[in-house]
PDB file of C-alpha atoms in Angstrom:
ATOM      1  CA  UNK A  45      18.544   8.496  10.924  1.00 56.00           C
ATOM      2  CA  UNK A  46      20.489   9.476   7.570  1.00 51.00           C
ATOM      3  CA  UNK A  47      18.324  11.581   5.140  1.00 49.00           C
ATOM      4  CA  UNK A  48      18.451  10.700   1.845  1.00 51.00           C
ATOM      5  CA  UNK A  49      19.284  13.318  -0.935  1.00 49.00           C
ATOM      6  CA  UNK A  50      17.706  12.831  -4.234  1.00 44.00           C
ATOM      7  CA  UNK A  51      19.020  13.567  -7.441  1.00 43.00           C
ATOM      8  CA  UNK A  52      17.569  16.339  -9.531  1.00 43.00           C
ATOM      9  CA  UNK A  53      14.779  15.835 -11.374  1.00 45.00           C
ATOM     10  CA  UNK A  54      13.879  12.536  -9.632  1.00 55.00           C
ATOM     11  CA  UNK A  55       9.963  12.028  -9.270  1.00 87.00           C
ATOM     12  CA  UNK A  56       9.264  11.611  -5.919  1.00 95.00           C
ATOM     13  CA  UNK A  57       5.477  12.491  -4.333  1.00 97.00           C
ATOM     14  CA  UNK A  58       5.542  12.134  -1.083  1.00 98.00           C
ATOM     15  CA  UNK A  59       1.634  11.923   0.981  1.00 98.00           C
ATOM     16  CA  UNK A  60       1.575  12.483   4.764  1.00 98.00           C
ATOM     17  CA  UNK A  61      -0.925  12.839   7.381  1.00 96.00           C
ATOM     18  CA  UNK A  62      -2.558  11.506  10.164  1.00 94.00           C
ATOM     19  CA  UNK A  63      -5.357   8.463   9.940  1.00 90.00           C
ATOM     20  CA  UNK A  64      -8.397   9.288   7.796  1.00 91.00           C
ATOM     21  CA  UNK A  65      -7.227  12.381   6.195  1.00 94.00           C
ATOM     22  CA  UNK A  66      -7.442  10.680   2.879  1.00 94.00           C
ATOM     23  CA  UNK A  67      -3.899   9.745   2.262  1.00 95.00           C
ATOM     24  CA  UNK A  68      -4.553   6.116   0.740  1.00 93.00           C
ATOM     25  CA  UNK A  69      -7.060   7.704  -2.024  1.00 94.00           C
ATOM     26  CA  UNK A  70      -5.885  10.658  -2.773  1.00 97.00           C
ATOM     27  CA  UNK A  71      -2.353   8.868  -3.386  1.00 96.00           C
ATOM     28  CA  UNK A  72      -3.556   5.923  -5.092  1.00 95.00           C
ATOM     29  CA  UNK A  73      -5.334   7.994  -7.388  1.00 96.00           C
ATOM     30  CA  UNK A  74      -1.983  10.379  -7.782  1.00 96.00           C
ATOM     31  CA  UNK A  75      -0.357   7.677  -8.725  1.00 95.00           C
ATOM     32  CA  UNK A  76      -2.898   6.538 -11.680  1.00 95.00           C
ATOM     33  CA  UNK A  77      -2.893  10.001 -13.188  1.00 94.00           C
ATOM     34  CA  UNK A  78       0.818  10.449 -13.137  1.00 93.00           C
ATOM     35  CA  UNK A  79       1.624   6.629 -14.389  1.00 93.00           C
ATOM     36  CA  UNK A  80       3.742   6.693 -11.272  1.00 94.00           C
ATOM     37  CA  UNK A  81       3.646   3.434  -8.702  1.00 93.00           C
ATOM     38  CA  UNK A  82       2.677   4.013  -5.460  1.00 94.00           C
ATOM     39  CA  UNK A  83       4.269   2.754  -1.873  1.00 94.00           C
ATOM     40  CA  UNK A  84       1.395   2.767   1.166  1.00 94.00           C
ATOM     41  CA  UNK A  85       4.326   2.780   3.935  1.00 95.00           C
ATOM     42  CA  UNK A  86       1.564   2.096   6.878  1.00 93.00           C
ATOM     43  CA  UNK A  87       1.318  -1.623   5.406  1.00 93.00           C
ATOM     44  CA  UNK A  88       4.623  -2.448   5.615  1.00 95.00           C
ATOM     45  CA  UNK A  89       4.811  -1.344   9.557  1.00 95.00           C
ATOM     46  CA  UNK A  90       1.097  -3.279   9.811  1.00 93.00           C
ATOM     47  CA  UNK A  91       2.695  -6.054   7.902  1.00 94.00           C
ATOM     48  CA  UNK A  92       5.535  -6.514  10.086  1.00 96.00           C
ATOM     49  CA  UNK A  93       3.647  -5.915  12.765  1.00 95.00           C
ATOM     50  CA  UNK A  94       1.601  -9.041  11.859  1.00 93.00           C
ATOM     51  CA  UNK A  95       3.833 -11.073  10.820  1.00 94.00           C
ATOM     52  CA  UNK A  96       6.089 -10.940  14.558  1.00 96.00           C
ATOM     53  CA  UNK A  97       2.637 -11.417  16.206  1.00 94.00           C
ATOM     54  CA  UNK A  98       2.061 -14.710  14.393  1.00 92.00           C
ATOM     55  CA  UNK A  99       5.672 -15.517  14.872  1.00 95.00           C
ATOM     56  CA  UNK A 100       4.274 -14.954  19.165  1.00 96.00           C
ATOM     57  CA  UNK A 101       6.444 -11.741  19.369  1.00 97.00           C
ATOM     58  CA  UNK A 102       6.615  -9.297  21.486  1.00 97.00           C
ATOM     59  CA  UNK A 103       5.772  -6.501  20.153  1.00 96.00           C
ATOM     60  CA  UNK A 104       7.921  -4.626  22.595  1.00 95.00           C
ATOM     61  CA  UNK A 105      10.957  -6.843  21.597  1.00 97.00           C
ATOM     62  CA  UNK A 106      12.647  -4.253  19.439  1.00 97.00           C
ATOM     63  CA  UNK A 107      15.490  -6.413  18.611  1.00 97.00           C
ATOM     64  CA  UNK A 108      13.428  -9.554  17.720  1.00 98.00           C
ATOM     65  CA  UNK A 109      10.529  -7.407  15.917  1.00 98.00           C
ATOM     66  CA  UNK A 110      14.189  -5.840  13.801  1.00 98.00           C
ATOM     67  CA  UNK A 111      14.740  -9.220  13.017  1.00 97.00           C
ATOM     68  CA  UNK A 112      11.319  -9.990  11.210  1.00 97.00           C
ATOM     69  CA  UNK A 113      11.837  -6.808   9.530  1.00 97.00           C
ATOM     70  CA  UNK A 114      15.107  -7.645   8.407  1.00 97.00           C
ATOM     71  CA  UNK A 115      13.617 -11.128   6.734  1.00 96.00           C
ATOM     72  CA  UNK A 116      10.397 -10.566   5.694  1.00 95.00           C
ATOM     73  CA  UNK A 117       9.454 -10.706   2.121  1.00 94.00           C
ATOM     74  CA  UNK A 118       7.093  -8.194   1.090  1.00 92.00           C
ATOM     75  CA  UNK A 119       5.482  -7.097  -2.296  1.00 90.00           C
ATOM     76  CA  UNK A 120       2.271  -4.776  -3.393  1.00 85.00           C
ATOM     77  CA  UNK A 121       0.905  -6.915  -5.731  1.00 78.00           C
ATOM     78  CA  UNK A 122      -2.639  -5.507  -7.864  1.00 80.00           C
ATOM     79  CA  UNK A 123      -3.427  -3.899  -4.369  1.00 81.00           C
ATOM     80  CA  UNK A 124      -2.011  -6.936  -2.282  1.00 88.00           C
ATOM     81  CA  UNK A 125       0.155  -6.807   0.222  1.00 90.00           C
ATOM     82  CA  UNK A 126       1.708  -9.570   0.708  1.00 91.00           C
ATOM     83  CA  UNK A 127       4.267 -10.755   3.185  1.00 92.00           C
ATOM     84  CA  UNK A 128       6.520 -14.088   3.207  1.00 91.00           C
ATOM     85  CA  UNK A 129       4.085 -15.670   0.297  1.00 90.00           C
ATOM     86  CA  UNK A 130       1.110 -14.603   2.793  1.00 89.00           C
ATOM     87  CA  UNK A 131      -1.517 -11.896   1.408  1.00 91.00           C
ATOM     88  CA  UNK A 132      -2.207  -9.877   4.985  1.00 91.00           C
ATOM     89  CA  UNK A 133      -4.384  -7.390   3.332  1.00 89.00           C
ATOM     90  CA  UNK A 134      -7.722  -7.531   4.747  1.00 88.00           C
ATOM     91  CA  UNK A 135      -5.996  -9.150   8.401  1.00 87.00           C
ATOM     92  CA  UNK A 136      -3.604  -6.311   9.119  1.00 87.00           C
ATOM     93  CA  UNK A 137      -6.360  -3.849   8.304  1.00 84.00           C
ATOM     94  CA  UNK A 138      -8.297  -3.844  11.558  1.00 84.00           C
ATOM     95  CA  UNK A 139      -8.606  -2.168  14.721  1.00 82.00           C
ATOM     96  CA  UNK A 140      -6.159  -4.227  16.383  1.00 85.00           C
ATOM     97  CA  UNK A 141      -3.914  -4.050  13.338  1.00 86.00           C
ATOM     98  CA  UNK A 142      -3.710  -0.159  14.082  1.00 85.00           C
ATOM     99  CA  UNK A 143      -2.437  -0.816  17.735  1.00 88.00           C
ATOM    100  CA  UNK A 144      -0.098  -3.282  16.698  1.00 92.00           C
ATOM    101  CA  UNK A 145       1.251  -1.452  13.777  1.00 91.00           C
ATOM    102  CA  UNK A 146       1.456   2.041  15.853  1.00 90.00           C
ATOM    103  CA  UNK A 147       3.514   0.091  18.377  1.00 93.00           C
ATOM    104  CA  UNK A 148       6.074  -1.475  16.023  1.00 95.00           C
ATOM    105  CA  UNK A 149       5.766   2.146  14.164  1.00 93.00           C
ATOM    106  CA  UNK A 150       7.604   3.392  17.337  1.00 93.00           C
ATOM    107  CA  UNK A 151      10.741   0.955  17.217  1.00 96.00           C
ATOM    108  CA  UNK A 152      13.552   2.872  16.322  1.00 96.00           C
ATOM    109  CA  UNK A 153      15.570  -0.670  14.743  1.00 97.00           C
ATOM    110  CA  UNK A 154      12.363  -1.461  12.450  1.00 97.00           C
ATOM    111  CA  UNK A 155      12.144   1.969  11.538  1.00 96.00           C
ATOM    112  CA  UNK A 156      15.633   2.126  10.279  1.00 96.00           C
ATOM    113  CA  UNK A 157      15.085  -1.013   8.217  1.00 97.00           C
ATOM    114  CA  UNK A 158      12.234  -0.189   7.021  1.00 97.00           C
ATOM    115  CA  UNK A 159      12.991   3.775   5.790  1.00 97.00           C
ATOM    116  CA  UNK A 160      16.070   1.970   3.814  1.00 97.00           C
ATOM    117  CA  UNK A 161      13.718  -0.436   2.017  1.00 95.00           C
ATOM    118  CA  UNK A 162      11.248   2.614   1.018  1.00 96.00           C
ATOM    119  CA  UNK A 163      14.240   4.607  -0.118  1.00 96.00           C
ATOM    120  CA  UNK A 164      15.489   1.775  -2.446  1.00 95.00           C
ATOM    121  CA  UNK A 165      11.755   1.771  -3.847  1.00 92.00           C
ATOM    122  CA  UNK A 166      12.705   5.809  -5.091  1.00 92.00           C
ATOM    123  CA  UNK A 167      15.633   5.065  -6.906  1.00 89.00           C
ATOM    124  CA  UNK A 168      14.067   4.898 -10.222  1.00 86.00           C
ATOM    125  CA  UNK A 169      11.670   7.660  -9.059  1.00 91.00           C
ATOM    126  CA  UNK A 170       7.806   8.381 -10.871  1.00 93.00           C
ATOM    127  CA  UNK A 171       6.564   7.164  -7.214  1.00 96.00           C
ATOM    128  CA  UNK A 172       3.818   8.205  -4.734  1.00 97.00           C
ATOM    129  CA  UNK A 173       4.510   7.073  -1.337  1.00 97.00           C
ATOM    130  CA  UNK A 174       2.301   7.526   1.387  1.00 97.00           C
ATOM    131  CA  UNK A 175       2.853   7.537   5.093  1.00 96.00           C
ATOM    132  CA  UNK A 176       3.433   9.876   8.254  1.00 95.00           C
ATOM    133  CA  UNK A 177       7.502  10.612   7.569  1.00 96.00           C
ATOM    134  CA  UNK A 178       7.982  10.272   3.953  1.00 97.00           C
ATOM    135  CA  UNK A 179       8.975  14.418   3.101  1.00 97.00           C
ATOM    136  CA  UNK A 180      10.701  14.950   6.353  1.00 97.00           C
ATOM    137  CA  UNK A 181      12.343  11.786   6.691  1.00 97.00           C
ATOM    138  CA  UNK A 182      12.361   9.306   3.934  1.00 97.00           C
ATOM    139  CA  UNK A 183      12.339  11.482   1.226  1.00 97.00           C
ATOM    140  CA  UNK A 184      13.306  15.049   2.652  1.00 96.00           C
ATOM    141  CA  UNK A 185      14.387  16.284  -0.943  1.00 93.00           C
ATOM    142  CA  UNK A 186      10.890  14.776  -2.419  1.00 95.00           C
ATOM    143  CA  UNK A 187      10.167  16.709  -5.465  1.00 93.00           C
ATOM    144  CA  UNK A 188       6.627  17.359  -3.640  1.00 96.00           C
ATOM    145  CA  UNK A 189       4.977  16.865  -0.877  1.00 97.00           C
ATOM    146  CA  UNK A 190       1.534  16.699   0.090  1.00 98.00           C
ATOM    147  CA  UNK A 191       0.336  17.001   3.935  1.00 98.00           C
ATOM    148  CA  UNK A 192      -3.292  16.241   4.096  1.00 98.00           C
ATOM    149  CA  UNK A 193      -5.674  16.495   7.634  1.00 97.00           C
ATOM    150  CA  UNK A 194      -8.955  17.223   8.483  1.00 96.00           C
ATOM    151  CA  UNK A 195     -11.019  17.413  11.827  1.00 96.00           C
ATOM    152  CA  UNK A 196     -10.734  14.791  14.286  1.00 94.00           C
ATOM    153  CA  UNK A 197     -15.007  14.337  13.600  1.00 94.00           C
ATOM    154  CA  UNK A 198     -14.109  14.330   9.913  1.00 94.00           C
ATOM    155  CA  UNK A 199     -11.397  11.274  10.254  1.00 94.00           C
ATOM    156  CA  UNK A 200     -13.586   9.126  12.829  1.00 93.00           C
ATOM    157  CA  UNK A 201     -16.537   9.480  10.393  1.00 92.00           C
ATOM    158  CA  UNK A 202     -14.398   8.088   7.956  1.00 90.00           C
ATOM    159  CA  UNK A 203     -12.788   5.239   9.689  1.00 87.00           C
ATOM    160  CA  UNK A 204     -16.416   4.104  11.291  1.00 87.00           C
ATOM    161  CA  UNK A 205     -16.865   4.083   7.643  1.00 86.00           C
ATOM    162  CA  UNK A 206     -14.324   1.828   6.600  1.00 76.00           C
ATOM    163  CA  UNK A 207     -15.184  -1.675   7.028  1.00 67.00           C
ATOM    164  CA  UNK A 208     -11.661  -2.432   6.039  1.00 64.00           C
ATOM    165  CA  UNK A 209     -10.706  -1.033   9.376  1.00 62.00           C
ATOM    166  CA  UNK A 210     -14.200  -2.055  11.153  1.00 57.00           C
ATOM    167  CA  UNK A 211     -15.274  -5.188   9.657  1.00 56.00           C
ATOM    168  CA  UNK A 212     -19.155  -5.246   8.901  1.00 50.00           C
ATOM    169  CA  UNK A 213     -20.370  -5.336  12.603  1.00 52.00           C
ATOM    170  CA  UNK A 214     -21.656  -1.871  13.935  1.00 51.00           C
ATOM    171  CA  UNK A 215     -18.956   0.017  14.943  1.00 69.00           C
ATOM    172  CA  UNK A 216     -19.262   3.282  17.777  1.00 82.00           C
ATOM    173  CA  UNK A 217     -18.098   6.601  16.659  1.00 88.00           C
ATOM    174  CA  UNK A 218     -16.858   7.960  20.120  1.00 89.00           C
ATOM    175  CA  UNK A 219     -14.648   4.047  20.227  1.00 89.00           C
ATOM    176  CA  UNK A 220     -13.311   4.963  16.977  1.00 89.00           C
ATOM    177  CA  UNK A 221     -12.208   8.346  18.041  1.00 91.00           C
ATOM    178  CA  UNK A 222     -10.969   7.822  21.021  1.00 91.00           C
ATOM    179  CA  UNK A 223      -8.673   4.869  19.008  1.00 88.00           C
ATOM    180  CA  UNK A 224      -7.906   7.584  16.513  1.00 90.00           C
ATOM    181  CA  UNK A 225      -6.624   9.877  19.597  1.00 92.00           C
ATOM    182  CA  UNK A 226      -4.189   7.384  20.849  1.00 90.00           C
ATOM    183  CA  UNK A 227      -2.905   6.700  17.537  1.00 87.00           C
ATOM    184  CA  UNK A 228      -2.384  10.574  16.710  1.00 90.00           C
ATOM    185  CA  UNK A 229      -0.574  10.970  20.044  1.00 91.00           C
ATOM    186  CA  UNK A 230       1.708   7.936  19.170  1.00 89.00           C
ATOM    187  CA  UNK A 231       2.519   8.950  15.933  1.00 90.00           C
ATOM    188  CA  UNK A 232       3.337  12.854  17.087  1.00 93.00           C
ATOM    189  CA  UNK A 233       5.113  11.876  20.175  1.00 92.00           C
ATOM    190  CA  UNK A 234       7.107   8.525  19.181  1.00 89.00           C
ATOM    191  CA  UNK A 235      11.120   9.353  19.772  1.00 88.00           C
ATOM    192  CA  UNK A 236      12.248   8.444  15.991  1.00 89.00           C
ATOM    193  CA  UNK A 237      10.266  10.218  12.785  1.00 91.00           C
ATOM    194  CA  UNK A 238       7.267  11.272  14.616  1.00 92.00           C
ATOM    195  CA  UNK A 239       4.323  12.708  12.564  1.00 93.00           C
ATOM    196  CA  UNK A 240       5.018  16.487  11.417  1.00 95.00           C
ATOM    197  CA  UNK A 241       4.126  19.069   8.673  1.00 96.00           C
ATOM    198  CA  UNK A 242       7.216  19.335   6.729  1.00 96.00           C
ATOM    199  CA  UNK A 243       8.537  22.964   6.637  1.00 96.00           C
ATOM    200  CA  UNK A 244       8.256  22.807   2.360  1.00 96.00           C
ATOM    201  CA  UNK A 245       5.180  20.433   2.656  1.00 97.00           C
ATOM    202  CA  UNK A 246       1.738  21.703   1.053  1.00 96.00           C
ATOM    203  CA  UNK A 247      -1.042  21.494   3.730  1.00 97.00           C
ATOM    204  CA  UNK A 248      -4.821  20.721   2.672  1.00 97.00           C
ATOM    205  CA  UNK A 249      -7.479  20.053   5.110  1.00 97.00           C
ATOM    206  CA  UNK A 250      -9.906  17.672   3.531  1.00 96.00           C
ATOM    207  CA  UNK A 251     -12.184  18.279   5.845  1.00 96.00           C
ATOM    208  CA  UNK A 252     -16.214  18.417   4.109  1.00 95.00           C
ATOM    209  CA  UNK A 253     -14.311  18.663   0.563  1.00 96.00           C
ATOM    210  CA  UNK A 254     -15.233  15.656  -1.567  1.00 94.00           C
ATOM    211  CA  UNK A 255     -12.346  13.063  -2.519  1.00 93.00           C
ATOM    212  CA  UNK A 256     -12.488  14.564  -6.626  1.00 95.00           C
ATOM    213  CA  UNK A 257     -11.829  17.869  -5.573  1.00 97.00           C
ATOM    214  CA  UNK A 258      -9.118  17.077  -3.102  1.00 97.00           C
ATOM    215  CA  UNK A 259      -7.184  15.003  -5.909  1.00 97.00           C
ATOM    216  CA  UNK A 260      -7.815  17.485  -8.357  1.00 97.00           C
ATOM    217  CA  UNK A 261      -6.039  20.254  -5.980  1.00 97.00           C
ATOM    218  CA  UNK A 262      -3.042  17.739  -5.184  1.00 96.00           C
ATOM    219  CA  UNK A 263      -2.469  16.920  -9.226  1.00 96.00           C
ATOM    220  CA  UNK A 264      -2.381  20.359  -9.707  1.00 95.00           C
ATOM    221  CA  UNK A 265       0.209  21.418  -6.988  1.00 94.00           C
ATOM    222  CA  UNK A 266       2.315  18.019  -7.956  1.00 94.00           C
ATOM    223  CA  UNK A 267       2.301  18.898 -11.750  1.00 91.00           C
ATOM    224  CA  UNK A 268       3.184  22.637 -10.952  1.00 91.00           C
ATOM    225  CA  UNK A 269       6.093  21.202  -8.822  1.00 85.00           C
ATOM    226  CA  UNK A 270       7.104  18.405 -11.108  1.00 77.00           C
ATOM    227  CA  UNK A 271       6.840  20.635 -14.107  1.00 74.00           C
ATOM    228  CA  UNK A 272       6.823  18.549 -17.662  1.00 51.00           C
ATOM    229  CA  UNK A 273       8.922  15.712 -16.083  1.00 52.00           C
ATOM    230  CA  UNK A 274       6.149  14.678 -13.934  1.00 54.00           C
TER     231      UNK A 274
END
């Protein structure tokens, strides 16, 4: 897949990391300091990924699952996500949501698609996007980029914690780890942008450090980067 090269000066943040490292917050909030818009890449993969199921898709159907990609409509709107005029927000953000999206996430086709609509989102830059390929493959030449982890306990804890992902029913760690595993091992093993530190990529384990203090660190490396244009 083609890298893209960005110009100069252009404001690019780019967030990766595995599930329940933090990404969504510690972007989202990025993005409100700076002024900057911000891109959550997982919900367009979990959106397409929804949409082909309720199409009855096969997920495994690369070339029909490229096709949805290729035609769906979808916009961030105050926090939405919304796809073909449907807001999918709170249904693609569930446990079976994460095995649908880590499937599609592995389709070389969508991917392609999908990389050239996030790249089209930088051209103007002042943007945060978050995701698992975003400095070493969507935006290699990001201005900077943020890896953030923590401890496979750490990022179960959280996502037990997230009723988003777990609805309101009780919800066993050790199910939501092991579901965590799998999607770790799909995302670092998957043949096309698989999830990996980027060589100029600025690691911080969240693990035990509260959400303030890990946005505080990632402002400070971003404006330090970004200098006065950022």
């Amino acid at each position: 897949m083609p890298s893209a090269t960005m110009p100069r000066g252009t404001m690019i943040v780019a967030i990766d990391g595995p599930s329940g490292a933090g990404k969504g917050t510690v972007a989202r909030a990025l993005a409100r300091e700076l002024g900057y818009r911000y891109v959550d890449t997982g919900a367009m993969y979990r959106a397409i990924a929804l949409q082909a199921l309720r199409d009855g898709i096969d997920l495994a159907n690369e070339s029909a699952v490229e096709h949805v990609a290729q035609e769906a409509v979808i916009n961030f709107e105050g926090g939405r996500t919304v796809v073909n005029g449907h807001d999918v927000t709170e249904a693609m953000r569930t446990p079976e949501g994460d095995v649908a999206a880590a499937s599609v996430a592995r389709l070389p086709a969508v991917r392609r698609v999908l990389v050239a609509r996030q790249r089209a989102f930088g051209k103007g830059g002042r943007l945060v996007m978050e995701g698992r390929d975003i400095g070493t493959v969507v935006f290699p030449d990001a201005g900077a980029k943020i890896y953030l982890d923590a401890s496979p306990d750490e990022r179960a804890r959280r996502r037990a914690a997230d009723r988003a992902h777990t609805g309101s029913g009780r919800t066993d760690l050790a199910d939501v780890a092991s579901a965590l595993e799998a999607r770790d091992a799909s995302d670092r093993t998957r043949e096309v942008s698989p999830l990996t530190l980027a060589a100029d990529a600025e690691l911080i384990d969240t693990t035990g450090v509260p959400i303030g203090d890990v946005v505080k660190r990632a402002l400070s490396l971003v404006r330090s980067r970004l200098g006065d244009s950022a």
